[in-house]
Every structure is written in C-alpha cells, then in structure tokens.
Coordinates of C-alpha atoms in Angstrom, one line a residue:
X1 CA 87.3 9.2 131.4
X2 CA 85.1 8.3 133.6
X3 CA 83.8 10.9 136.4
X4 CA 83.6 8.4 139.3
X5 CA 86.9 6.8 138.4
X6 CA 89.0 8.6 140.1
X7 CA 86.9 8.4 143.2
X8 CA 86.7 5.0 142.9
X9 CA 90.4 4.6 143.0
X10 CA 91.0 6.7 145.9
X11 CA 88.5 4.6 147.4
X12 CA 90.0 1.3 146.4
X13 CA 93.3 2.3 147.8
X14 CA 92.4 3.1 151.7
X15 CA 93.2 0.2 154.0
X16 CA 89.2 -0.7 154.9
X17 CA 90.3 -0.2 158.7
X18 CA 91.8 3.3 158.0
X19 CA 88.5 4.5 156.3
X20 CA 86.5 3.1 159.4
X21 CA 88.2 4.3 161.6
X22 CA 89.7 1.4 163.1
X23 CA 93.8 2.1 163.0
X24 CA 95.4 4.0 165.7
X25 CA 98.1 6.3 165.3
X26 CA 101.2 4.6 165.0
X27 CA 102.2 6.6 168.1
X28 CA 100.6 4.5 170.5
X29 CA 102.4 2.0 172.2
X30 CA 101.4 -1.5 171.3
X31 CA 101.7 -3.1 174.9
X32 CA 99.3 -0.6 176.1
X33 CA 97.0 -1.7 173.5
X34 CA 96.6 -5.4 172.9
X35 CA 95.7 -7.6 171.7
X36 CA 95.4 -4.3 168.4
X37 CA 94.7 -6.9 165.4
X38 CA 92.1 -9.1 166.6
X39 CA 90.5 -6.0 168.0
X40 CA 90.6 -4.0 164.7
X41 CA 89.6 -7.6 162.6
X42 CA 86.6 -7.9 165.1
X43 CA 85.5 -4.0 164.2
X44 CA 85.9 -4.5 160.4
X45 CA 83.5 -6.9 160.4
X46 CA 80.9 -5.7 162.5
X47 CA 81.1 -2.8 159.9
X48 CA 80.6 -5.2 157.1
X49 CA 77.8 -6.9 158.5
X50 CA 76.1 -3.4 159.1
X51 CA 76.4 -2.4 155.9
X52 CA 75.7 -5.3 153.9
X53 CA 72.5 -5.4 156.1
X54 CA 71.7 -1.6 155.5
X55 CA 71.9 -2.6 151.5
X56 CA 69.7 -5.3 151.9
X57 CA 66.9 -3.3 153.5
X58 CA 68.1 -0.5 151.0
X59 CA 67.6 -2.6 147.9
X60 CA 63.9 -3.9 149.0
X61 CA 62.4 -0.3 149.3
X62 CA 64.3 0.5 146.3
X63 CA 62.5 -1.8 144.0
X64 CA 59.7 -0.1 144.9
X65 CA 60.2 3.5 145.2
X66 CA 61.6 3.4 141.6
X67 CA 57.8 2.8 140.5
X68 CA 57.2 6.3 140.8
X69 CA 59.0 9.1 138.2
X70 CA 62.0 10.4 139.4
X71 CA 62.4 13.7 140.8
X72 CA 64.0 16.2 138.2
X73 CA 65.9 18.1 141.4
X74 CA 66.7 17.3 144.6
X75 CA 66.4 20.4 146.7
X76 CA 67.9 19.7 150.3
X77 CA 67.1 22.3 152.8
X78 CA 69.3 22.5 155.7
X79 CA 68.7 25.3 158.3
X80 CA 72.0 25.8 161.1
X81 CA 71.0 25.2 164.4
X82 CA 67.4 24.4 164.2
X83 CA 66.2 22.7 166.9
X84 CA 62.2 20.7 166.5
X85 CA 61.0 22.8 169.3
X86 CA 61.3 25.5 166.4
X87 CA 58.5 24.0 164.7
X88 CA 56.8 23.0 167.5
X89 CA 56.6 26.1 169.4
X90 CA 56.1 28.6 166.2
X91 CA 54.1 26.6 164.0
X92 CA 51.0 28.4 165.0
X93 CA 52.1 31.6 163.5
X94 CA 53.4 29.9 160.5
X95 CA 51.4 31.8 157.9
X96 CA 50.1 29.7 154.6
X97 CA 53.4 28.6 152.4
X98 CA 56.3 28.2 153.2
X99 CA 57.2 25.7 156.2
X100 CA 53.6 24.9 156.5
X101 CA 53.0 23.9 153.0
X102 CA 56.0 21.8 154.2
X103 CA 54.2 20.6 157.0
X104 CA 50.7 20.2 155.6
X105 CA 51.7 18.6 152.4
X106 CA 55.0 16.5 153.2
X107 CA 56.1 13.7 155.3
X108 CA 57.0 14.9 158.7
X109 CA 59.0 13.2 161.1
X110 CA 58.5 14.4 164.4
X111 CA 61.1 11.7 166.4
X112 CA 64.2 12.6 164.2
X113 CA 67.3 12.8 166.1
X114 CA 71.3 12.6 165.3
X115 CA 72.7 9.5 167.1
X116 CA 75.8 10.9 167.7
X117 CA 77.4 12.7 170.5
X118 CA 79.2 15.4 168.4
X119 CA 76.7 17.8 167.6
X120 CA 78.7 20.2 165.3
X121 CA 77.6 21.9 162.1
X122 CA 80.4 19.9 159.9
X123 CA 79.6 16.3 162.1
X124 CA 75.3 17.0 161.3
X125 CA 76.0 17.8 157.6
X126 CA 78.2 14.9 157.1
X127 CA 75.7 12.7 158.4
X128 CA 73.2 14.5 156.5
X129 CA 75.2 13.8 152.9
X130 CA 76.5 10.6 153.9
X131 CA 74.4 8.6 156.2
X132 CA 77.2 7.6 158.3
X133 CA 78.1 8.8 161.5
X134 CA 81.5 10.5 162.7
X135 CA 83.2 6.7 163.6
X136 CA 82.8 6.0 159.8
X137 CA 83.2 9.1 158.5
X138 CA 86.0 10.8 160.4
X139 CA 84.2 14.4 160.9
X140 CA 84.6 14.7 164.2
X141 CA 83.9 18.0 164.7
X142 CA 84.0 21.8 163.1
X143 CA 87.6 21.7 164.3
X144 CA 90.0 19.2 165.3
X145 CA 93.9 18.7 167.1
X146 CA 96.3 17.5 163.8
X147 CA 99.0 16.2 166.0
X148 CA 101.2 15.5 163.1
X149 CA 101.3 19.9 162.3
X150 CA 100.4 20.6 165.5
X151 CA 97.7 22.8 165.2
X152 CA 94.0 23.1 165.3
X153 CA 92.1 22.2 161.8
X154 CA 88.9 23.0 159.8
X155 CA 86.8 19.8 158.8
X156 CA 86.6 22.0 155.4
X157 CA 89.9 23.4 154.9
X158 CA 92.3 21.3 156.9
X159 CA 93.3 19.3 154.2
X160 CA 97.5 18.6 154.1
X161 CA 98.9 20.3 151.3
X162 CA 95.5 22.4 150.5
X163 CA 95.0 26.0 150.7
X164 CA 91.2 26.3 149.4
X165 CA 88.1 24.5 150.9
X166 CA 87.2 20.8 150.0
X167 CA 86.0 17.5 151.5
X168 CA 88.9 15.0 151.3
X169 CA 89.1 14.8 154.8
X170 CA 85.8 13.1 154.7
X171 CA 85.7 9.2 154.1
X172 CA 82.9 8.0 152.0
X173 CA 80.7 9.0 149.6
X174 CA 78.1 11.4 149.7
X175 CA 74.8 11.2 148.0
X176 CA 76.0 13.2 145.5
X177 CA 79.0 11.6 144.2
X178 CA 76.5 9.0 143.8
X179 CA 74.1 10.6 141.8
X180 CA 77.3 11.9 140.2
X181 CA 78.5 8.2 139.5
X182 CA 75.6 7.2 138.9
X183 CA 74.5 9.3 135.7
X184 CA 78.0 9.1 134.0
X185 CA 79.0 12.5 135.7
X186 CA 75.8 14.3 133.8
X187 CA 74.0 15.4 136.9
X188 CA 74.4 18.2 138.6
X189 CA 75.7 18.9 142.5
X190 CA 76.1 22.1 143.7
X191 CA 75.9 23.3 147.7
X192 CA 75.2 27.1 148.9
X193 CA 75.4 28.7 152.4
X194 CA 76.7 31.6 154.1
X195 CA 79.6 28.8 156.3
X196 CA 82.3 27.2 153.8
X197 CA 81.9 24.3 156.2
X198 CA 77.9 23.4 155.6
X199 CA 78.6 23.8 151.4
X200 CA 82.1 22.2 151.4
X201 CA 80.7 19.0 153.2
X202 CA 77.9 18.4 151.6
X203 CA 78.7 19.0 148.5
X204 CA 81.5 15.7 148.1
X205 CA 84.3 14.7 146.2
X206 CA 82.3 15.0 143.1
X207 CA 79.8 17.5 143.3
X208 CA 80.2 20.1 140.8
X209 CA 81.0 23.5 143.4
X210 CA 80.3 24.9 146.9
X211 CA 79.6 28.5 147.0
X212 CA 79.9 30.2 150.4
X213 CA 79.8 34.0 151.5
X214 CA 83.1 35.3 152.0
X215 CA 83.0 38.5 154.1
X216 CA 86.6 39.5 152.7
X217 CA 85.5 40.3 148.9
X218 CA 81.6 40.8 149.9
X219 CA 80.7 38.0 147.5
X220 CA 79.8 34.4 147.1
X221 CA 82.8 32.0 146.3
X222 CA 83.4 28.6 145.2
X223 CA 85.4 25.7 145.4
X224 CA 86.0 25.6 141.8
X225 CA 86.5 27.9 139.1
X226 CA 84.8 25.5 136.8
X227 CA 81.4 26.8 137.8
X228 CA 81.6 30.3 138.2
X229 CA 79.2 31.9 140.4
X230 CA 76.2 33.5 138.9
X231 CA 76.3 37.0 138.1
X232 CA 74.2 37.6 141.0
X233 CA 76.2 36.4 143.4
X234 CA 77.9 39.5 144.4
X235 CA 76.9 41.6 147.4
X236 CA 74.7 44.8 147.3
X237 CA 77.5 47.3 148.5
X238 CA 76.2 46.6 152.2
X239 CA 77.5 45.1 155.1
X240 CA 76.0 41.5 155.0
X241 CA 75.2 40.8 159.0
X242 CA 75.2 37.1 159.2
X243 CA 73.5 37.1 162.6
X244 CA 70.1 38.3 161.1
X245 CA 67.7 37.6 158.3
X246 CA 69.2 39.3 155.5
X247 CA 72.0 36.3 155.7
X248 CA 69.2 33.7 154.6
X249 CA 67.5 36.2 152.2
X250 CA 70.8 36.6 150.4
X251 CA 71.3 32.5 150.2
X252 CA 67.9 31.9 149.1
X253 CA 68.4 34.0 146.2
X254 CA 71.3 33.2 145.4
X255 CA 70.8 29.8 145.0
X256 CA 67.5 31.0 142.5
X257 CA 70.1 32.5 140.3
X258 CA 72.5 29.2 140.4
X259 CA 69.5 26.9 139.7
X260 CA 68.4 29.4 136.6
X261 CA 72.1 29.7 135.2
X262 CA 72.9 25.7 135.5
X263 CA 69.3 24.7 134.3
X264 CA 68.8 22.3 136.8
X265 CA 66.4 20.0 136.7
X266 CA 65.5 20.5 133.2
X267 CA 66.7 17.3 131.9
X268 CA 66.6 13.4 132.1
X269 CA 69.0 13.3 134.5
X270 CA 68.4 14.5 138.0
X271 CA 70.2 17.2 139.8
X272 CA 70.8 18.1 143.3
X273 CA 71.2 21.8 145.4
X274 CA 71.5 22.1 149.2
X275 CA 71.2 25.4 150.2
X276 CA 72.3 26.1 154.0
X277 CA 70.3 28.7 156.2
X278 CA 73.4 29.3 158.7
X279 CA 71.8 32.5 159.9
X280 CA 69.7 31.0 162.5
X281 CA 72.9 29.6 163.9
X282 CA 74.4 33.0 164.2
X283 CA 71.0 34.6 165.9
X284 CA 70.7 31.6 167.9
X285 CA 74.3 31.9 169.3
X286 CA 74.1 35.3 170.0
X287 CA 70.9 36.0 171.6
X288 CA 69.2 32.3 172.8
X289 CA 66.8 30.0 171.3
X290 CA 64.1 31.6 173.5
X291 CA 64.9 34.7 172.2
X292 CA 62.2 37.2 170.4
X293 CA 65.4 37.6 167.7
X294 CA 65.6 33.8 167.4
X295 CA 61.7 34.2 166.8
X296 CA 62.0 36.5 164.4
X297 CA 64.5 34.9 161.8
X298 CA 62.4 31.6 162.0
X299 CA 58.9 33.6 161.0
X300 CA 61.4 35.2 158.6
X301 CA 62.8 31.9 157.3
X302 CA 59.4 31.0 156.9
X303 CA 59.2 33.4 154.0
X304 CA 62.0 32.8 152.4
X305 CA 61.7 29.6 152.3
X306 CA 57.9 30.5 150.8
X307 CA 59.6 32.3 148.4
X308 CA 61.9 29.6 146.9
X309 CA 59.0 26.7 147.0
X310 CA 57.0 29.3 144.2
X311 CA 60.4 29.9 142.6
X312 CA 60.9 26.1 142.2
X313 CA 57.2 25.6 141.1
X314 CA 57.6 28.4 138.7
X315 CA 60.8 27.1 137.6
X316 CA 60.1 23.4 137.4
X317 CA 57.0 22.6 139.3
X318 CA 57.4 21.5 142.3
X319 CA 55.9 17.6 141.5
X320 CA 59.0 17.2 139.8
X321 CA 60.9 18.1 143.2
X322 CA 62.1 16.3 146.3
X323 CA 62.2 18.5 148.8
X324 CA 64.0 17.7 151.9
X325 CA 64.5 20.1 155.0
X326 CA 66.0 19.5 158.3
X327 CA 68.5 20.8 160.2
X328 CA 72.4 20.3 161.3
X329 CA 72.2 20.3 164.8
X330 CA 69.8 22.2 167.6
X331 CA 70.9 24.4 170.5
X332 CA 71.3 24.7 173.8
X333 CA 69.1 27.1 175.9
X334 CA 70.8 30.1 177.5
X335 CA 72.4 28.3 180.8
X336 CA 71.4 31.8 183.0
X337 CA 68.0 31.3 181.6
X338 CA 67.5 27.6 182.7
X339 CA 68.7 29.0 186.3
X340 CA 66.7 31.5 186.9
X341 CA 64.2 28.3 186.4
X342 CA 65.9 26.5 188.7
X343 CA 68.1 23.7 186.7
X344 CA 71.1 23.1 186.7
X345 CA 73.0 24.5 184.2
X346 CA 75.9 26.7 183.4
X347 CA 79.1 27.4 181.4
X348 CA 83.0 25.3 181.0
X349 CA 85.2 27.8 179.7
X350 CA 87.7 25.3 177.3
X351 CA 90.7 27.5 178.4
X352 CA 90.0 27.2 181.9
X353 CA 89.2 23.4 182.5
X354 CA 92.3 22.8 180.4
X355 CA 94.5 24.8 182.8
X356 CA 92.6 23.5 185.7
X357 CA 92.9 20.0 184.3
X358 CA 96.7 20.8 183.7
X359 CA 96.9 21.8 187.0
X360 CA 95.4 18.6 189.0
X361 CA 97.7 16.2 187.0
X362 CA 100.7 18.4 187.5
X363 CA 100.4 18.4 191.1
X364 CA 100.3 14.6 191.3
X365 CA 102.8 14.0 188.0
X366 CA 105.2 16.9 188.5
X367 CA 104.8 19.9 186.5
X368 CA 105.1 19.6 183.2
X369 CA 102.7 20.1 180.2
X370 CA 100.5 17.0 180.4
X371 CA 97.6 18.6 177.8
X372 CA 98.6 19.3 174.5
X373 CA 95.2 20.8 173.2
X374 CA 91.4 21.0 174.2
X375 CA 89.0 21.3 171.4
X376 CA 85.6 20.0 172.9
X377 CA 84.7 17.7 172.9
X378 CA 88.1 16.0 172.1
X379 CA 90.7 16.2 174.9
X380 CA 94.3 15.7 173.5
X381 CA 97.1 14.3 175.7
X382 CA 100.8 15.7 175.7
X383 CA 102.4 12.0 174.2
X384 CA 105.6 13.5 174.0
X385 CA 105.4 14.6 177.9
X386 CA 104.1 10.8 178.6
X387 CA 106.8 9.3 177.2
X388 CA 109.6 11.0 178.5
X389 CA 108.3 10.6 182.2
X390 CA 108.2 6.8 181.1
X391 CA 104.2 6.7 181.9
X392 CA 102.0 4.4 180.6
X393 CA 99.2 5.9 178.4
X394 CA 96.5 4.3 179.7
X395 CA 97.1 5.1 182.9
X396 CA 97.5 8.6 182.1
X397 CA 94.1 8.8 180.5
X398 CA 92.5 6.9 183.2
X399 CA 93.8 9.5 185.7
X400 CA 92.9 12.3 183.5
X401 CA 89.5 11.2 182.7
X402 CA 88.5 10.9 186.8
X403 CA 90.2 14.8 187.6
X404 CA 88.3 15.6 184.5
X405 CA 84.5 13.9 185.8
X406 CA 85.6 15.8 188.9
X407 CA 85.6 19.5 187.6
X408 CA 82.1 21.4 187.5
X409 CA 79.6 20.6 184.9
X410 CA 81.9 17.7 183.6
X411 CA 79.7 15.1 182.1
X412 CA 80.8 11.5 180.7
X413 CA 84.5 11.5 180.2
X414 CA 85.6 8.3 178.0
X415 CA 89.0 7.0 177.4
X416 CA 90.9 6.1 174.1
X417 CA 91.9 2.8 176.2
X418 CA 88.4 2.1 176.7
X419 CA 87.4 2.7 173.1
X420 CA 90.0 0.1 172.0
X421 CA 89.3 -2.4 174.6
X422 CA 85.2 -2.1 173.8
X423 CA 84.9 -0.8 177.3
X424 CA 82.1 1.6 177.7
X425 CA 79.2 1.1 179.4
X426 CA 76.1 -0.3 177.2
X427 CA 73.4 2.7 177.1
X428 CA 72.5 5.1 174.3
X429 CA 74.8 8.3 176.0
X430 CA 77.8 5.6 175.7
X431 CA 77.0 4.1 172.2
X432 CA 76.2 8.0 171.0
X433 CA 79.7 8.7 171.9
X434 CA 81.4 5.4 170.1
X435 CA 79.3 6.9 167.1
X436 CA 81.8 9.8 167.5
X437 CA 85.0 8.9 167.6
X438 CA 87.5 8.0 165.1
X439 CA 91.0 7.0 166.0
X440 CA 93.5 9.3 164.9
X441 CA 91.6 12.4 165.1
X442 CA 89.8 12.1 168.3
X443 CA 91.4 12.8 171.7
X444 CA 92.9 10.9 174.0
X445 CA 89.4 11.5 176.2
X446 CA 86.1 12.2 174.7
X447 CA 84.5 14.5 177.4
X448 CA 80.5 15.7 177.2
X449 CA 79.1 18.1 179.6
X450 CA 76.1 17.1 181.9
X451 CA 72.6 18.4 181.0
X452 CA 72.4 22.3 180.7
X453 CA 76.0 22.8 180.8
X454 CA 77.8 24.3 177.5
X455 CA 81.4 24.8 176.4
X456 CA 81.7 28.4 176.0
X457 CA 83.2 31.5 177.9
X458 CA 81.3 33.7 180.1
X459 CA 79.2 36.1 177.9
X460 CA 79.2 34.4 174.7
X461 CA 75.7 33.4 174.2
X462 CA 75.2 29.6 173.7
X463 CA 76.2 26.8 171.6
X464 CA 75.6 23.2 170.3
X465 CA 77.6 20.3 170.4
X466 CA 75.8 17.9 173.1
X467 CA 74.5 14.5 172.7
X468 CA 70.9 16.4 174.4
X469 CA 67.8 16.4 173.0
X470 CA 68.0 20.0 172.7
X471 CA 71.0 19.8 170.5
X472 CA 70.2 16.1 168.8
X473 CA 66.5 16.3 167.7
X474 CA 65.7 18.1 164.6
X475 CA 63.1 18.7 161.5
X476 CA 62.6 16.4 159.2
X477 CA 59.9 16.5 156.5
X478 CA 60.3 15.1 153.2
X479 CA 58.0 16.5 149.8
X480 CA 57.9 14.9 146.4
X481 CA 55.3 13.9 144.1
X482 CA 56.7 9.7 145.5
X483 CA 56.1 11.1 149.2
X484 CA 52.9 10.1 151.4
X485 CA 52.3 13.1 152.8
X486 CA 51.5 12.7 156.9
X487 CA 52.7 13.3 160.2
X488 CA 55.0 10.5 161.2
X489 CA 56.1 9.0 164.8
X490 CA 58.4 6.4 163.8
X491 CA 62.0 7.0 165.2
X492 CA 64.0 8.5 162.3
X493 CA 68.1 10.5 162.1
X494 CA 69.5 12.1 159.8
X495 CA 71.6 9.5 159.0
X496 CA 68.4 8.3 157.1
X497 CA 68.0 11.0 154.7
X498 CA 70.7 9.7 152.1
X499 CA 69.8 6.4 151.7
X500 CA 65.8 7.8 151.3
X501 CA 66.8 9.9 148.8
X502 CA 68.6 7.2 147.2
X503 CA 65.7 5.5 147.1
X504 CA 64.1 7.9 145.7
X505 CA 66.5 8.6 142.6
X506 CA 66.8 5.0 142.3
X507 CA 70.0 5.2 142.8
X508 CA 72.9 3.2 145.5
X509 CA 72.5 4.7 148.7
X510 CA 76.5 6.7 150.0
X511 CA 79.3 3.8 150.2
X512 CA 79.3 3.9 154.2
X513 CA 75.5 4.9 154.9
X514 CA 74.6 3.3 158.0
X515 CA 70.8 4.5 158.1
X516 CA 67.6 3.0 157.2
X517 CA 65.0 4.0 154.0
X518 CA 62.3 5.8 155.5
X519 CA 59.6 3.4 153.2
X520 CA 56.9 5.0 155.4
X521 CA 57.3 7.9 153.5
X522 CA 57.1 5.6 150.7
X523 CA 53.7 4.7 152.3
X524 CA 55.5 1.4 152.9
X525 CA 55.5 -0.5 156.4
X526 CA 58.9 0.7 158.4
X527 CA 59.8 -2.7 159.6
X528 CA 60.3 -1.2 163.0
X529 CA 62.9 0.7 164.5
X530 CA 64.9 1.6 167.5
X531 CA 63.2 3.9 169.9
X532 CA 64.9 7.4 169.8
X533 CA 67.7 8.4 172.1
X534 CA 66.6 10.4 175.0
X535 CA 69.5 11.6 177.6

C-alpha cells in the first residue's frame, strides 16, 4: 500500500472550507451571520488563488534549485523562544563553530518574522513544518476551548478519541509527509525535543516518530512504538532540570544516537530530523530575556550546537546537509524591567480580566455566566447563557469586545462578527490577527495586549504569544552545499522555510504552504517582497 494513501484520502474527504477554516460552528445562528455562503465561497477562492500563485513561484525556483545534488539529511534546528536580538546581542562572544559557523558560512536572514498574531510554541512550529499560518492550519494556539467536551485542549494531544500525542488536529501537510509521499514512504522523519508539543507538530501525519522527554519515567518517548527509541535515550539517574542547559545537552545527544541507529542520510533517499532546543524557553520564562541565565544557555547552546555540526560532518559531512535553524517564537522582556525604564508595560492576569470582564457584562446583562473560558488569546463566550437571555450574538461580542478594550493593558480586541463580515481594519496588526483565527476553535473575541503588556500572573516570569517584534522576529539561517552563503535583508517568515526546503529536495512544497522560496538563498533574484511587519 501506498504510504501517502491514506493521507491522501483523509485529505480528499474534508469539505475544502472546513480545512481552511472557513465553516462556523453550526451553533451560530444564521441571521446573525449573513449572507454565510457567499461569504465562505468568496474565502475559498481567495485561498485558491493564493496557493495556486505560491505553486507557481514554487515550481520556477524549483527547476532550478534541483541543479544542485540533493541534500542526504535535512537537519531542522529549532530553538524555543529565541528571539533575533539573541544573535544580535551575543554574537560577539560566539566562539568559532557552532552558531557562527552558522552565521559565517550560511544564509542568514536578518528580517525574518512570523506574520501571525499567535505567537505560541505549537502555532510557530506549525508554521515552521507547514508554511501555512494558523487561519489554514487550525493551530491556534498551545491550548484551546473544545466547546463540544468542554474543556481546555493540547494542540498535541487534544485529539477526540486519542489518549497519546499526535498531529491530527493539524490540517495540511507538513514537509515531511511530503518527503514521505514523495520517496514511496522510504525516507525518513523523525522530530526530538524536551515539549511533546514542538516533536508532535512537526513531525506530521507521516513522519516516522516524535520523541519527547517525559519527566514521569525519566526517559525519552515516542509516538510510536514502531521506532523504538535508541538505547541511549534513557536518563542518567538525575533529575533532568528543563530550565537550564543540561535540557538541550540531553536533546542534542539524543538525537546523535537516533540519527546513528536509523542511518539517516546514508542513502538515495533523503531524510529529515528536527531537534527542538525548548530549554531556552524554560530559562527564558523563568528569569528574562535580559537575564545573565538567559545569557548563559545561549553561549551554551552555542556549543552544543557546535558539537552536533562535527557530529553531522563526522557522520555524513556536512555538504551533504541542509541545515536550517530558527526559532518558534521570541519573548517578551520582563514587564518590571521595561518600567523601571520608563515604558509602559505590565502584566493581565487571565483569571482576573475574565472575572473583571464577567463582571462588567453582568452588571449591564444581569448576572449570569456570560464567559465560558479565557485561554489568551482566544476569549470564548457563554452561547448557552446568550441564548436563553434571547441576545443576539453579535451584539454580545460587540459589547464584550469594548468592556474588554477598556480593561488595563487591553490591546486590539476583534470580533467573530467582524471576522465573518471581513470587517477589520486594513493594517498589518489587523491582517496578523486574521492570519490567526480559525472558526471553530477560536473565540468569540480574539484579544492582544498592547506593547509591553503580557498575559501572565504576578510573579511568573514572562511569556510569548504577542504579534510584537519581540515575540514575532526570529533567526533564520539556512546551510547546505545549494546555499549562497551571505547576510540577507530581504523580508523573510517562517512560513518560508517549507516551501525552501522543498525546493531544495526537489520536492512539492506542504499542501497549504502559503510562503514564498527564498531563491536568494539559491543566489537567485527574490522577485521582491512585502516589507516586514513592525507593530
């Protein structure tokens, strides 16, 4: 049978508005939302147009990356919560290897920046694997409201009638399953990193496992019991401390063992790895970006990541490589820090504003529960409450949405009503958002914070999640013998990798890939492209 068969036929059977996107819960009440067909017909085929476009420009720098050998192993490496300034700031006491071999050697983008308002570790590796955005791909966060059970659910294990981690809540195709469908099923996928979510993702319908570090058993564990994991994959008899660099360390070599036991890239058919560093997220979080900690684990990283480039050109030489390494999201600085400097900045605790929210339409509604759940940035409405008091939704949501812009540190606040009716304001902050939501998963209001402003309790560090610069732009470099090694200004996102490395394998780039090929990395003319967001 055919490896990519069943794929295709899962696939083949969603409705093309459902796997945009583009079909609201049956829940909603069709007055409120006319005229609903013409509306959703109108979105389809703005989504065909794009993509058919994409393949066009997609096929061109195909035909001519293909004229140089293929790489033998992808290698993607994807570092949690690794803002540019990293690079910027630190690169002077980057020793020789490592991220400056990266630097010196590879293609490095220095304008690279997710276009979506959702800045999550799940949303930045789906756009990563897939080059789509959360709209198309329905990862609209780490976590969101399943109004059908009722509960709160993981973008890696909230699948219905699932108890172990997987991807099926993801539409599309990542660039895996293609390289999967695309050799007959005889290359390789496999993802690694210390999060289930960062391996599940990225590693697709298709790919061949996920390993992640689970704390419970102190070992390394996959999706599959196809693959075991390498005989190395257990712990050391130590506590493994996420939040420093021993979590990277124990990644990095663990992947070494997986690429020795598979044999990647030691065949005609290319294979592909992504290994996750998610301890910078966890030192990030904890003690600032600005941190001497946060310091440490990048100079740190450095070496590891020294390390595994001799490893690969030990192993298989690293011409016969494509390195890619980036990041899922950035960070936000330390809001006490930026007012001690005099910004504005500071922290919405999500259990407060929801009972302050709850509050403010209580005393003008009558009190009842009007806010079934809060899981930033997704606001989700009580329907049940809205009907019985015989309100109409979009009034509800255009009430909530102004006591919610009211409330301290409250940013943009966007309506379902106004997604449907193609009502936001033109700008990059409104189109970043659009780039966010899909129907059925997203709340009733989509609400960002302003500048310097964070979701997160009082003492609890800091976070991502913001449409910011400090959150949105991250590393890119690319390294392969087909790469022109340079420093690049041309605006690039991650949703470009994919259809690059596509490219690159020769190859069809992921099935809802919305990015462009990177040909200047090619050493081919970019044909342009739009200036990078800046809130």
């Amino acid at each position: 049978m055919n490896v990519g068969s069943g794929l295709r036929k899962e696939l083949a059977s969603l409705n093309y508005s459902q796997s945009l996107g583009l079909v609201k819960r049956k829940r909603t009440i069709t007055a409120d939302y006319l005229p609903r067909s013409a509306k959703a017909v109108g979105w389809s085929w703005l989504f065909a147009f794009l993509i058919c476009f994409n393949q066009a420009l997609y096929q061109s720098a195909l035909a001519q990356a293909v004229q140089t050998p293929r790489p033998k192993l992808v290698v993607f490496l994807i570092a949690d919560e690794f803002p540019y300034d990293y690079l910027a700031r630190f690169q002077d006491k980057l020793p020789p290897g490592g991220l400056r071999t990266l630097i010196e050697t590879g293609a490095s983008f220095s304008h690279c920046r997710f276009q979506q308002a959702c800045t999550q570790t799940a949303c930045g590796q789906s756009v990563i694997a897939t080059g789509a955005h959360p709209w198309a791909t329905g990862i609209v966060g780490d976590n969101w409201y399943d109004r059908k059970r009722g509960k709160v659910i993981s973008a890696s294990f909230g699948g219905e009638g699932t108890s172990s981690g997987n991807p099926h809540q993801m539409v599309g195709t990542t660039i895996g399953d293609e390289l999967k469908l695309a050799s007959g099923g005889r290359s390789k996928v496999f993802s690694v990193g210390i999060k289930d979510s960062a391996a599940i993702i990225f590693n697709g319908k298709l790919g061949n496992n996920a390993f992640w570090w689970d704390a419970r058993v102190g070992s390394f564990v996959g999706t599959s019991a196809a693959s075991a994991p390498p005989s190395g994959g257990q712990g050391d008899g130590m506590p493994i401390d996420a939040a420093s660099p021993r979590g990277n360390q124990l990644v990095a070599e663990f992947a070494k063992q997986l690429i020795s036991q598979e044999n990647l890239g030691q065949d005609g058919d290319p294979d592909l790895i992504s290994i996750n560093f998610s301890a910078t997220e966890a030192v990030t979080n904890r003690h600032g970006p600005h941190s001497q900690e946060s310091e440490d684990l990048v100079l740190k990283l450095d070496q590891t990541i020294n390390g595994f480039l001799s490893f690969l050109d030990q192993k298989i030489g690293l011409a016969n490589c494509l390195v890619v390494f980036t990041a899922d999201h950035g960070v936000a600085p330390i809001p006490e820090l930026l007012k001690e400097k005099g910004a504005e900045a500071g922290r919405i605790d999500p259990k407060y504003f929801r009972t302050q929210l709850n509050s403010a339409l209580a005393a003008r509604l009558g009190n009842y529960d009007w806010i079934e759940e809060f899981e930033p940035p997704n606001l989700y409405l009580n329907l049940n409450t809205i009907d019985r008091q015989q309100r109409r939704q979009p009034d509800i949501e255009a009430l909530t949405a102004k006591l919610a812009h009211s409330l301290p540190g409250t940013g943009e606040v966007y309506s379902a009503f106004q997604f449907f009716m193609n009502q936001l304001p033109n700008g990059p902050l409104s189109e970043a958002i659009r780039k966010s939501y899909f129907w059925g998963r997203s709340g009733e209001l989509f609400i960002a914070p302003r500048p310097g402003y964070i979701f997160t309790a009082e003492g609890e560090g800091t976070v991502s999640g913001s449409p910011f610069t400090y959150d949105a732009q991250v590393p890119l470099i690319l390294k392969g013998s087909a790469i022109k090694a340079g420093h690049y200004t041309e605006s690039a996102s991650p949703a470009d990798i994919a259809p690059t490395v596509a490219a690159a394998l020769g190859i069809a780039a992921p099935s809802l890939a919305e990015g462009r090929v990177l040909s200047e990395a090619f050493g081919q003319s970019s044909g342009g492209g739009k200036s990078h967001y800046t809130f």
